Short mmCIF file of C-alpha atoms (C1' of nucleotides) in Angstrom, two decimals:
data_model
loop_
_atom_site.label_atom_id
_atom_site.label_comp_id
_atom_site.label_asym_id
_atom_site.label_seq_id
_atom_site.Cartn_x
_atom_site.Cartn_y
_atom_site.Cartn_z
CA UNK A 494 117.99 63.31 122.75
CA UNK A 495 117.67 67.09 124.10
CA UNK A 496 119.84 68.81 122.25
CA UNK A 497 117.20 69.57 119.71
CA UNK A 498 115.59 71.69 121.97
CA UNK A 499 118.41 73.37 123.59
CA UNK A 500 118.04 76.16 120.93
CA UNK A 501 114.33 77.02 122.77
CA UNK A 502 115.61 77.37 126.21
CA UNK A 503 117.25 80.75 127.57
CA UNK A 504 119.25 78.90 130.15
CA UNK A 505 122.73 79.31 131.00
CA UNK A 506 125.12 76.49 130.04
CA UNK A 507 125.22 75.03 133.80
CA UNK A 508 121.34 75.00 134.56
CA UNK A 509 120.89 73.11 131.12
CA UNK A 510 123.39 70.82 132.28
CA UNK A 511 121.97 70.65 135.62
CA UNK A 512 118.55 69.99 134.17
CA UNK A 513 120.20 67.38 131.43
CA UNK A 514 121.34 65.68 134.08
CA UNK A 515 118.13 65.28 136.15
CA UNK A 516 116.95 62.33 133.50
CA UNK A 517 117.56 58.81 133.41
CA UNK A 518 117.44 57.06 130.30
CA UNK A 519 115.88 53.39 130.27
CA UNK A 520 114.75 51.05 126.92
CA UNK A 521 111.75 49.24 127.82
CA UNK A 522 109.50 46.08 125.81
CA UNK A 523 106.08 46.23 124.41
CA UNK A 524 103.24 46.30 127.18
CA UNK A 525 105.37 47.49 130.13
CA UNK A 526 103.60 49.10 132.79
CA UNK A 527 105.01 52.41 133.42
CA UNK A 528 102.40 53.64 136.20
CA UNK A 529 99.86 51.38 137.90
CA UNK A 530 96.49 52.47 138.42
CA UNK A 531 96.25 53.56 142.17
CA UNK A 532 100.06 54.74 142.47
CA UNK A 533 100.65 58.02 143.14
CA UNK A 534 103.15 59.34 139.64
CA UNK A 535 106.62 60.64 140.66
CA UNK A 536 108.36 60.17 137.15
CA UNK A 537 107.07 61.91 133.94
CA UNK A 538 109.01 60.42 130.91
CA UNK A 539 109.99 61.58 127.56
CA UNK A 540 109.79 59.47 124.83
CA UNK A 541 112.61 58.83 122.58
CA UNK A 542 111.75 55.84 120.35
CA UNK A 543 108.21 53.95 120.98
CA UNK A 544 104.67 54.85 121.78
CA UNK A 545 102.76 54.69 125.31
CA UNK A 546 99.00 54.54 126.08
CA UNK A 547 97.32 55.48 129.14
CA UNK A 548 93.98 53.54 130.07
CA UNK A 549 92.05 52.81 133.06
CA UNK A 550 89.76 49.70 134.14
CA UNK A 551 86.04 50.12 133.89
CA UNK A 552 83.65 47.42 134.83
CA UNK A 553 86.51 45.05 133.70
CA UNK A 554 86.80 47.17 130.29
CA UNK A 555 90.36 48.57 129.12
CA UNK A 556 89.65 51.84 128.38
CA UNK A 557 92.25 53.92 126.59
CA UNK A 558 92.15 57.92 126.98
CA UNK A 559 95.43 58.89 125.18
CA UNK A 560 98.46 57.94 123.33
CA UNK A 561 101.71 59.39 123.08
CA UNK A 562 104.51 59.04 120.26
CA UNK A 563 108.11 60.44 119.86
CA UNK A 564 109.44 63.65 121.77
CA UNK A 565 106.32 63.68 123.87
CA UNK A 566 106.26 64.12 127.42
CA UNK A 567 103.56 61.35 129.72
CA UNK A 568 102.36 61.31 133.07
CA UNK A 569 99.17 60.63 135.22
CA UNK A 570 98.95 64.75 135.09
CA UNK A 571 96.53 65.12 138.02
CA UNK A 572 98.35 62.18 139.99
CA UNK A 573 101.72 63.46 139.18
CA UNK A 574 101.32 66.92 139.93
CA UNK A 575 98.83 67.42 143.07
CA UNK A 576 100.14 63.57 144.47
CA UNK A 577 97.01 62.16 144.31
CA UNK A 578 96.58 58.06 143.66
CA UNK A 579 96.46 57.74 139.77
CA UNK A 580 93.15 56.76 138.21
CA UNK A 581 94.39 55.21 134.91
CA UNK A 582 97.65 53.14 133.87
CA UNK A 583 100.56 53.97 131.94
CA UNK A 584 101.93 51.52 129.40
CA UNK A 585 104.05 51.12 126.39
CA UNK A 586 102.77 49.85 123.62
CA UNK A 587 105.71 49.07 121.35
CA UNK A 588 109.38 48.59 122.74
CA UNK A 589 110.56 52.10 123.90
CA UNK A 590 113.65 54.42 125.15
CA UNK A 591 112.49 56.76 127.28
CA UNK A 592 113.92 59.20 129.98
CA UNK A 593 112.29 59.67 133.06
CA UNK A 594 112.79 62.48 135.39
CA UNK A 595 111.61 62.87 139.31
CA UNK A 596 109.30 64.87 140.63
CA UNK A 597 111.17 66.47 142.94
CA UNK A 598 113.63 67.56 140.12
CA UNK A 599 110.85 69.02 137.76
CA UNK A 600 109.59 70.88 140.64
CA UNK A 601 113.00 72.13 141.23
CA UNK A 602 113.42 73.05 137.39
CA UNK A 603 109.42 74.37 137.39
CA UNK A 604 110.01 76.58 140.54
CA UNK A 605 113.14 77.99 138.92
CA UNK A 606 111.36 78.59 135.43
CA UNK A 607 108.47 80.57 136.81
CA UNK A 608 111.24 83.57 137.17
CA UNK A 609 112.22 83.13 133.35
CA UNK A 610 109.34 85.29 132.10
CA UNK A 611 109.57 83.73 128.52
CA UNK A 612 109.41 80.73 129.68
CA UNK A 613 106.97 80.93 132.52
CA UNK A 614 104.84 82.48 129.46
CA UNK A 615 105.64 79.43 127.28
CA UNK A 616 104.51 76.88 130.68
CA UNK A 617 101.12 78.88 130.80
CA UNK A 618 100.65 78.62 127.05
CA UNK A 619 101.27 74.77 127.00
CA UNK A 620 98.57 74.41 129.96
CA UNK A 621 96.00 76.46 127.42
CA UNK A 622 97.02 74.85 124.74
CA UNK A 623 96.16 71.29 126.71
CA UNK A 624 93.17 72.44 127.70
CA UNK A 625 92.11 73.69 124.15
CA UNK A 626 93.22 70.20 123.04
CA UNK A 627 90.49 68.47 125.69
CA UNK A 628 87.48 70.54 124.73
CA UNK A 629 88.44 70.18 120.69
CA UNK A 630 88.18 65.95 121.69
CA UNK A 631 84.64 66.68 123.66
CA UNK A 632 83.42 68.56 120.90
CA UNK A 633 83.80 65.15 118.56
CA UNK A 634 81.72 63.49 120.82
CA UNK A 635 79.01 65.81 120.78
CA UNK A 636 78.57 66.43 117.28
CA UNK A 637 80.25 63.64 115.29
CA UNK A 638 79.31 60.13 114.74
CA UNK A 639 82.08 57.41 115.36
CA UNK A 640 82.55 56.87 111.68
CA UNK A 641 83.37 60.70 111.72
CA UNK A 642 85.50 60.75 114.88
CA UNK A 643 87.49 57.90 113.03
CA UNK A 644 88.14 59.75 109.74
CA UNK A 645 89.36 62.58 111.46
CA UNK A 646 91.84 60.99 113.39
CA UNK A 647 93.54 59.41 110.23
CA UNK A 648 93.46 63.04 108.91
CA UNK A 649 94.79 64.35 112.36
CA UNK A 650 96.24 61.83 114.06
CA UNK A 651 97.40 59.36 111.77
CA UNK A 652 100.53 58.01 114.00
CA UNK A 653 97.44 56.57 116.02
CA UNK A 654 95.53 54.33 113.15
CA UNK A 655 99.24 53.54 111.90
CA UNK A 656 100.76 52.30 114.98
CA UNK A 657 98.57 51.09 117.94
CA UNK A 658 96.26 47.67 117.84
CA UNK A 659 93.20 48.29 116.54
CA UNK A 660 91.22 47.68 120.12
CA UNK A 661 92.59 50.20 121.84
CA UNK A 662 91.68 52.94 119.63
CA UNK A 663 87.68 51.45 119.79
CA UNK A 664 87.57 52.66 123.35
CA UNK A 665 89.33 56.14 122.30
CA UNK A 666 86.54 56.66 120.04
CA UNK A 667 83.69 55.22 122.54
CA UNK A 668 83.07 52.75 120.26
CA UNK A 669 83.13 48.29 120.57
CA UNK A 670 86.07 46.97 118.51
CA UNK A 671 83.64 45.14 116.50
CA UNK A 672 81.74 48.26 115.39
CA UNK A 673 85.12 50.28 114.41
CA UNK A 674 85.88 47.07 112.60
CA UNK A 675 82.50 47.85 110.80
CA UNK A 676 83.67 51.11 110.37
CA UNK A 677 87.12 50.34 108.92
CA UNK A 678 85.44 47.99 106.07
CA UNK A 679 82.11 50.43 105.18
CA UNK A 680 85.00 53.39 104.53
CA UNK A 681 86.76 50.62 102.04
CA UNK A 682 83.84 49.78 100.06
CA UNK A 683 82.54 53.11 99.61
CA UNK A 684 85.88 53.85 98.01
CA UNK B 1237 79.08 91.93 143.68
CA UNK B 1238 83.24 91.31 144.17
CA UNK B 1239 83.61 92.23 147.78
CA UNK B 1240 83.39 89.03 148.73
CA UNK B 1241 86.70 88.03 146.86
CA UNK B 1242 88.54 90.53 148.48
CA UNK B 1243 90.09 88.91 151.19
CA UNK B 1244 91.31 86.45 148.93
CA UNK B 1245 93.47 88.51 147.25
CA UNK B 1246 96.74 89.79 148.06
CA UNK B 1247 96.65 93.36 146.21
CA UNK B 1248 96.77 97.02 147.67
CA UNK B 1249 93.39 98.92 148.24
CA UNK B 1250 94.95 101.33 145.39
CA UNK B 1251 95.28 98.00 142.82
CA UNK B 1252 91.77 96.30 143.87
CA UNK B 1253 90.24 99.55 142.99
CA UNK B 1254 91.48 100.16 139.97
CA UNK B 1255 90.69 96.49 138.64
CA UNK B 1256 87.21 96.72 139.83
CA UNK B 1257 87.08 100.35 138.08
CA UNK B 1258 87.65 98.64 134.90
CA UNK B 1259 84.10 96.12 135.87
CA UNK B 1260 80.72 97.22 134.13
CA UNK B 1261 77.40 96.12 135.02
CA UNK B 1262 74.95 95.54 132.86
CA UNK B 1263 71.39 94.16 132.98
CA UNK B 1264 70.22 91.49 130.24
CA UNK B 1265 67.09 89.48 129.13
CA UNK B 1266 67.12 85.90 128.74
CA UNK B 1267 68.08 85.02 124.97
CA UNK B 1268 70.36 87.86 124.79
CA UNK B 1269 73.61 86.99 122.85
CA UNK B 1270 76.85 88.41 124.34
CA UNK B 1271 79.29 86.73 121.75
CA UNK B 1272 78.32 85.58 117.84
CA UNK B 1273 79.74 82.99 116.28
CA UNK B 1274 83.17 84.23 114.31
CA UNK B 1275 83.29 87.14 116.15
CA UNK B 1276 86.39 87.83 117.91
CA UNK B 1277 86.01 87.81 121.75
CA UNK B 1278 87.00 91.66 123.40
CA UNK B 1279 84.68 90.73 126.73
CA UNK B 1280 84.92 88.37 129.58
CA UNK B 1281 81.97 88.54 132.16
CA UNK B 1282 81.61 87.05 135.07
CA UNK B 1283 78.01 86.29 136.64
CA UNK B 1284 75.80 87.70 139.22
CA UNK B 1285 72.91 86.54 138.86
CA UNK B 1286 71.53 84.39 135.99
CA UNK B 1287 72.88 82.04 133.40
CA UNK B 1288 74.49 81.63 130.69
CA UNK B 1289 75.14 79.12 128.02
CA UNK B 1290 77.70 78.25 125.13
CA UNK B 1291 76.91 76.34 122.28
CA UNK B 1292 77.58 76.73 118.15
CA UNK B 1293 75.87 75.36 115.24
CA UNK B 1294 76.31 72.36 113.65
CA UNK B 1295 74.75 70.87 110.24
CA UNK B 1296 71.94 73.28 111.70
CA UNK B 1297 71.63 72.04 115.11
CA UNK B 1298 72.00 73.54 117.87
CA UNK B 1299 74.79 72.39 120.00
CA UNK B 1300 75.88 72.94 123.49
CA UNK B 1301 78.73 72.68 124.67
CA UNK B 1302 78.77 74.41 128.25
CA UNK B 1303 76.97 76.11 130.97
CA UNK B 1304 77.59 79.04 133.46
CA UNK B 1305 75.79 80.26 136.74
CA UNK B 1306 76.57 82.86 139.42
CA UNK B 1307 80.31 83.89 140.70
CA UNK B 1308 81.35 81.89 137.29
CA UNK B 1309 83.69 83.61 134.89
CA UNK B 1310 82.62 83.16 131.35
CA UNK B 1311 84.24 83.63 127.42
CA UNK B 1312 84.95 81.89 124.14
CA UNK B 1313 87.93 81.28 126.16
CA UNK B 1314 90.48 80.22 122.86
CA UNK B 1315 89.14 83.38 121.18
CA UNK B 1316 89.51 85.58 124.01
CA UNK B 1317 93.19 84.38 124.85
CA UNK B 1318 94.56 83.99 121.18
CA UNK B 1319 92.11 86.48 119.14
CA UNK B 1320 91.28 83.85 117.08
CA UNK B 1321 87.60 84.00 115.38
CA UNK B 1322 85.57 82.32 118.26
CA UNK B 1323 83.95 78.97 117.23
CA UNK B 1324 81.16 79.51 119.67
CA UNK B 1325 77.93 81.43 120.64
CA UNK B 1326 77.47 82.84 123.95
CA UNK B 1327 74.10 83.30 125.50
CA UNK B 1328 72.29 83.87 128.33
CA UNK B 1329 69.23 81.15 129.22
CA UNK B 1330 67.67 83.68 132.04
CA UNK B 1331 67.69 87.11 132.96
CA UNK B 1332 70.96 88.11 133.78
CA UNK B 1333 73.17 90.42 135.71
CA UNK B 1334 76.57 90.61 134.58
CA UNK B 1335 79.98 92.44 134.90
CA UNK B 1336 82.49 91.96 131.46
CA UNK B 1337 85.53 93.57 131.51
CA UNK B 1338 87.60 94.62 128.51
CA UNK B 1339 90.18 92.28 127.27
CA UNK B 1340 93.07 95.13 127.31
CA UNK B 1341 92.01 95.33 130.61
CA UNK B 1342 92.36 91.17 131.36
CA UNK B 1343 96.05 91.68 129.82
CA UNK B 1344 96.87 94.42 132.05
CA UNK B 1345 95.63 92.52 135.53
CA UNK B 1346 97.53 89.33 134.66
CA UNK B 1347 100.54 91.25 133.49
CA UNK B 1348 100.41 92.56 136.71
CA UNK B 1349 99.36 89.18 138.47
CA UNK B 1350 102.23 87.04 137.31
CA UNK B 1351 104.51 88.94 139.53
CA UNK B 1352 102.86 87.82 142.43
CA UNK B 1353 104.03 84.80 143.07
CA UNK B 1354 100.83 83.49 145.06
CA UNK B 1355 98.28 85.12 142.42
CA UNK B 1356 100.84 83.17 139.56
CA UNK B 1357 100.41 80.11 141.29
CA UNK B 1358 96.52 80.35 141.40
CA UNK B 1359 96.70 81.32 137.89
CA UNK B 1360 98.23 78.41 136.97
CA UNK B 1361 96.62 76.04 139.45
CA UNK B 1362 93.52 77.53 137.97
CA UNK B 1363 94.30 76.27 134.14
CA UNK B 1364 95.29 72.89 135.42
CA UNK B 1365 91.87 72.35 136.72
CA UNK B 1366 89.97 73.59 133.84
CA UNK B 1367 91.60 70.58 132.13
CA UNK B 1368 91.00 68.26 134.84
CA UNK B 1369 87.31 69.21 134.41
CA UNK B 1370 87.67 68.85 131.04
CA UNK B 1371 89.54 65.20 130.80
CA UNK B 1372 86.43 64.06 133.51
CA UNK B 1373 84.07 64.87 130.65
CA UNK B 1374 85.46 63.43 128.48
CA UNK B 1375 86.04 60.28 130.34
CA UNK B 1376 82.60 59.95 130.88
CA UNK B 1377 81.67 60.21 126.88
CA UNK B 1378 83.89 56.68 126.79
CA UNK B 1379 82.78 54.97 129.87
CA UNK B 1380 79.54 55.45 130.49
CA UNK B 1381 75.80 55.21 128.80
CA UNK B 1382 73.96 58.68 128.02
CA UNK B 1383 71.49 57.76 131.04
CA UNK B 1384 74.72 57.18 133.29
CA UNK B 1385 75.74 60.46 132.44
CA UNK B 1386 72.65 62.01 132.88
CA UNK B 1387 72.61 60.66 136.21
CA UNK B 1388 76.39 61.72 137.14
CA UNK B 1389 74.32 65.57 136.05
CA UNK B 1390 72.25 65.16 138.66
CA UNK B 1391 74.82 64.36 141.55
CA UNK B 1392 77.45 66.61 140.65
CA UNK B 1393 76.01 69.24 138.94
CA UNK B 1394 72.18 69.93 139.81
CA UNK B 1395 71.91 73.21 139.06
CA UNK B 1396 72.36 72.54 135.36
CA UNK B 1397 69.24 69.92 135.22
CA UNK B 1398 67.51 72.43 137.77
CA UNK B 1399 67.86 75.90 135.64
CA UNK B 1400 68.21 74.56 132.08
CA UNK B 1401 65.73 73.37 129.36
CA UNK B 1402 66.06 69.73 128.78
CA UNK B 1403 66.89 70.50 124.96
CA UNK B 1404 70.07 72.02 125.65
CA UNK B 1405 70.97 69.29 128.11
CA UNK B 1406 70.61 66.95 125.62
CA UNK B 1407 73.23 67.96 122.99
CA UNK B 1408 75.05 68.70 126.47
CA UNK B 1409 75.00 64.96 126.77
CA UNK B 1410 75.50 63.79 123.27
CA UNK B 1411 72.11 62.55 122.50
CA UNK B 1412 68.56 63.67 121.01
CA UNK B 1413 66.08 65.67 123.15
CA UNK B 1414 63.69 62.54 122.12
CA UNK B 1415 66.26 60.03 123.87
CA UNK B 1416 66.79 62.21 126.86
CA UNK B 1417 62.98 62.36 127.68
CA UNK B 1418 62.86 58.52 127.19
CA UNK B 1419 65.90 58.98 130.05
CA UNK B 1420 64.22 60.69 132.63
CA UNK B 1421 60.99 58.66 131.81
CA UNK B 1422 62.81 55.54 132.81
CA UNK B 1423 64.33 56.97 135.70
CA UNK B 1424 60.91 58.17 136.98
CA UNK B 1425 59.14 54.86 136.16
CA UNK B 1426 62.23 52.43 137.78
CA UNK B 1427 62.50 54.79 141.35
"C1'" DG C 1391 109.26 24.99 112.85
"C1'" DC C 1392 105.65 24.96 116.22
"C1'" DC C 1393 102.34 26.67 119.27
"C1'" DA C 1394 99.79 29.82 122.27
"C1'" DG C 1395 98.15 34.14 122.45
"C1'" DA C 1396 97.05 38.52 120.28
"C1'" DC C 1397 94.63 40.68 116.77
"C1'" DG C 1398 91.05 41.58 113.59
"C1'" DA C 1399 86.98 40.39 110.40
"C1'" DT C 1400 82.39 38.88 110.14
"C1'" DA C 1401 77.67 37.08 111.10
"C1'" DA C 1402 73.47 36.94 113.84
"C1'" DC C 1403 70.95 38.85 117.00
"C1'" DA C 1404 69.73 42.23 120.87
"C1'" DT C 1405 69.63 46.76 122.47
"C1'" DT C 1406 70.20 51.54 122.18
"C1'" DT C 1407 69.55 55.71 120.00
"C1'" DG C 1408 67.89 58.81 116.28
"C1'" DT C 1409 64.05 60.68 113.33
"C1'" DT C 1410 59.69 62.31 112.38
"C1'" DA C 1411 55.30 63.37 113.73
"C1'" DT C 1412 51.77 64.59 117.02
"C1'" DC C 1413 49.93 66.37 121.15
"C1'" DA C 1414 49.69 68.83 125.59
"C1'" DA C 1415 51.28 71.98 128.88
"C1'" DA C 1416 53.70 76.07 130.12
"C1'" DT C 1417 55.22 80.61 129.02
"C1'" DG C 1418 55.56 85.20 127.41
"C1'" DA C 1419 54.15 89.19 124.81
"C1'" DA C 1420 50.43 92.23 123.20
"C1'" DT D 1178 42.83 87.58 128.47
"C1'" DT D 1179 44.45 85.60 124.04
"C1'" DC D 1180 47.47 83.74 120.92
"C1'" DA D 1181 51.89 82.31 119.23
"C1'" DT D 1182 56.02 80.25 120.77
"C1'" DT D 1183 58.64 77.32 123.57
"C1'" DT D 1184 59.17 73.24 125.90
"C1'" DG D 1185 58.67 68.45 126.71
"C1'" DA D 1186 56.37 63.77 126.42
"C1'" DT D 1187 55.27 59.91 123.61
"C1'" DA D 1188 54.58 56.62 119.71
"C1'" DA D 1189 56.18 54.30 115.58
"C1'" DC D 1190 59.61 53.26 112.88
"C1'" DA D 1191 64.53 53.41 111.08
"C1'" DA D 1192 69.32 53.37 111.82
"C1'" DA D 1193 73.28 52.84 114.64
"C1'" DT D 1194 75.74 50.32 117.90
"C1'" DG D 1195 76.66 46.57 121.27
"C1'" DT D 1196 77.16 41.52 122.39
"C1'" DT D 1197 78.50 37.03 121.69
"C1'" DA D 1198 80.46 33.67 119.03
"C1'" DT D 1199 83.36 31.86 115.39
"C1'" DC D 1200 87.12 31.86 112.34
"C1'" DG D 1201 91.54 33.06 110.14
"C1'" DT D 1202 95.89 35.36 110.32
"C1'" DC D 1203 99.81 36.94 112.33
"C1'" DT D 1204 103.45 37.14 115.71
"C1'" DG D 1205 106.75 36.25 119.34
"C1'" DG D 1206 108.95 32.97 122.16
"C1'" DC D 1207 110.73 28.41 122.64
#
DNA sequence: GCCAGACGATAACATTTGTTATCAAATGAA
DNA sequence: TTCATTTGATAACAAATGTTATCGTCTGGC
């Protein structure tokens, strides 16, 4: 599973071992709950095979903020790094392999990495790079229209319209399932 | 204007005055544009007094996207970081007093900074709540109404509604200045 | 194979939001 | 002051979107 990255990492044979060894793996069904809403997060996982969504409960809506496919790394981020009770779920959507890793061992690794100036650099570029990612998804809401939101996540996302239920991508676009249904079938016809 | 950070920073007398050498002040009307739009960001200032806003153009409208007010740090923040051609204006809404520094001079403080492991850490912590703040606001664009978010404004961040013309607000919120007066009407008319 | 539940399309209607136009008040520059 | 510009409220209408309900299909488990 790792051993395509090991290329990227300047680490000595033993601390990539040592760091190998830190994850568990585990295969999982459809709609397992990874985190509950609540819980404070002490395992981020790494998806192997499968895709995971991460929602939240308002006013008795599911609400879906993200999805994550293959090679991709999920946790409650605020919950799972300042320890505070998560606000949304975590949940697989199709049958998945995953490894999980502890908190307490990707402090250990983090901690250590922060005196690796290339990759301390590389941690502080993936935090931008997040961040860049958030404001490029407010932006959408601001200036696009639904129907526009949705045609740019088949051109940029298109895992996401090719493998999750239609209903959970309404709420990532702010929009009913009924009218993204209406959106689906206007975009056929005008083709 | 920056003696009142000094205490919270961990530097010699020596460093701290040669990173507030590289500071100027300058004096600016309302209106006045620090950053155009495709221009690539050399400047980050940081606030005395005044405010600032950033926003870009879309289909012809005028679109904003964020908001800045004393002690606050401001750039086109992906421009500034990665030289790219920034997507974004950058004005200020009142009379302003500002300090920018010189992006060589940015690179040289952090250089500097990520060697201290306490200044590292805030660095970082830093970045991770920029896209906390972020991930909030965007939560809100898929849970709640334009007039619920107009209200969650007014709790959390008053001096936006306070300072600000309502027509920047409104693109602020996703909808039309039109729909944002019919907002506050209803508020008025329901207290 | 059978059945319950999940998923998605559609219609009818209600509500929200945008658009355009007009007017009034506030503001700033000469 | 005076006048143009900016700002914001409101009305009337159009368009977008939500809600509820119904139906058909598909799928997974037994």
């Amino acid at each position: 599973m790792f051993n395509q990255f090991r290329s990227k990492f300047p680490l000595s044979e033993e601390k990539w071992n040592q760091y190998m060894g830190y994850f568990n793996r585990i295969e999982v069904p459809a709609k397992t709950t990874l985190l509950e809403e609540g819980e404070i997060s002490k395992k981020l996982f790494v998806i192997e095979k499968g895709c995971i969504r991460v929602w939240f409960n308002h006013n008795g809506k599911d609400l879906t903020s993200q999805f994550f496919f293959e090679n991709q790394s999920v946790a409650s981020i605020e919950s799972f790094m300042k320890k505070f009770p998560s606000p949304v779920f975590v949940e697989t959507i199709e049958p998945s392999v995953l490894w999980w890793i502890h908190k307490n061992d990707v402090d250990t690794i983090i901690e250590e990495i922060k005196e690796i100036p290339e990759l301390r650099d590389r941690l502080i570029d993936m935090l931008f790079q997040r961040t860049f990612d958030y404001m490029k998804h407010f932006f959408s809401f601001i200036k696009d229209s639904p129907a526009q939101r949705y045609q740019s996540l088949i051109e940029e996302k298109p895992q996401i319209v090719q493998r999750v239920p239609q209903h959970y991508i309404a709420s990532y676009l702010g929009v009913s399932t009924v009218h993204l249904s209406r959106i689906k079938s206007k975009l056929l016809r005008e083709k």
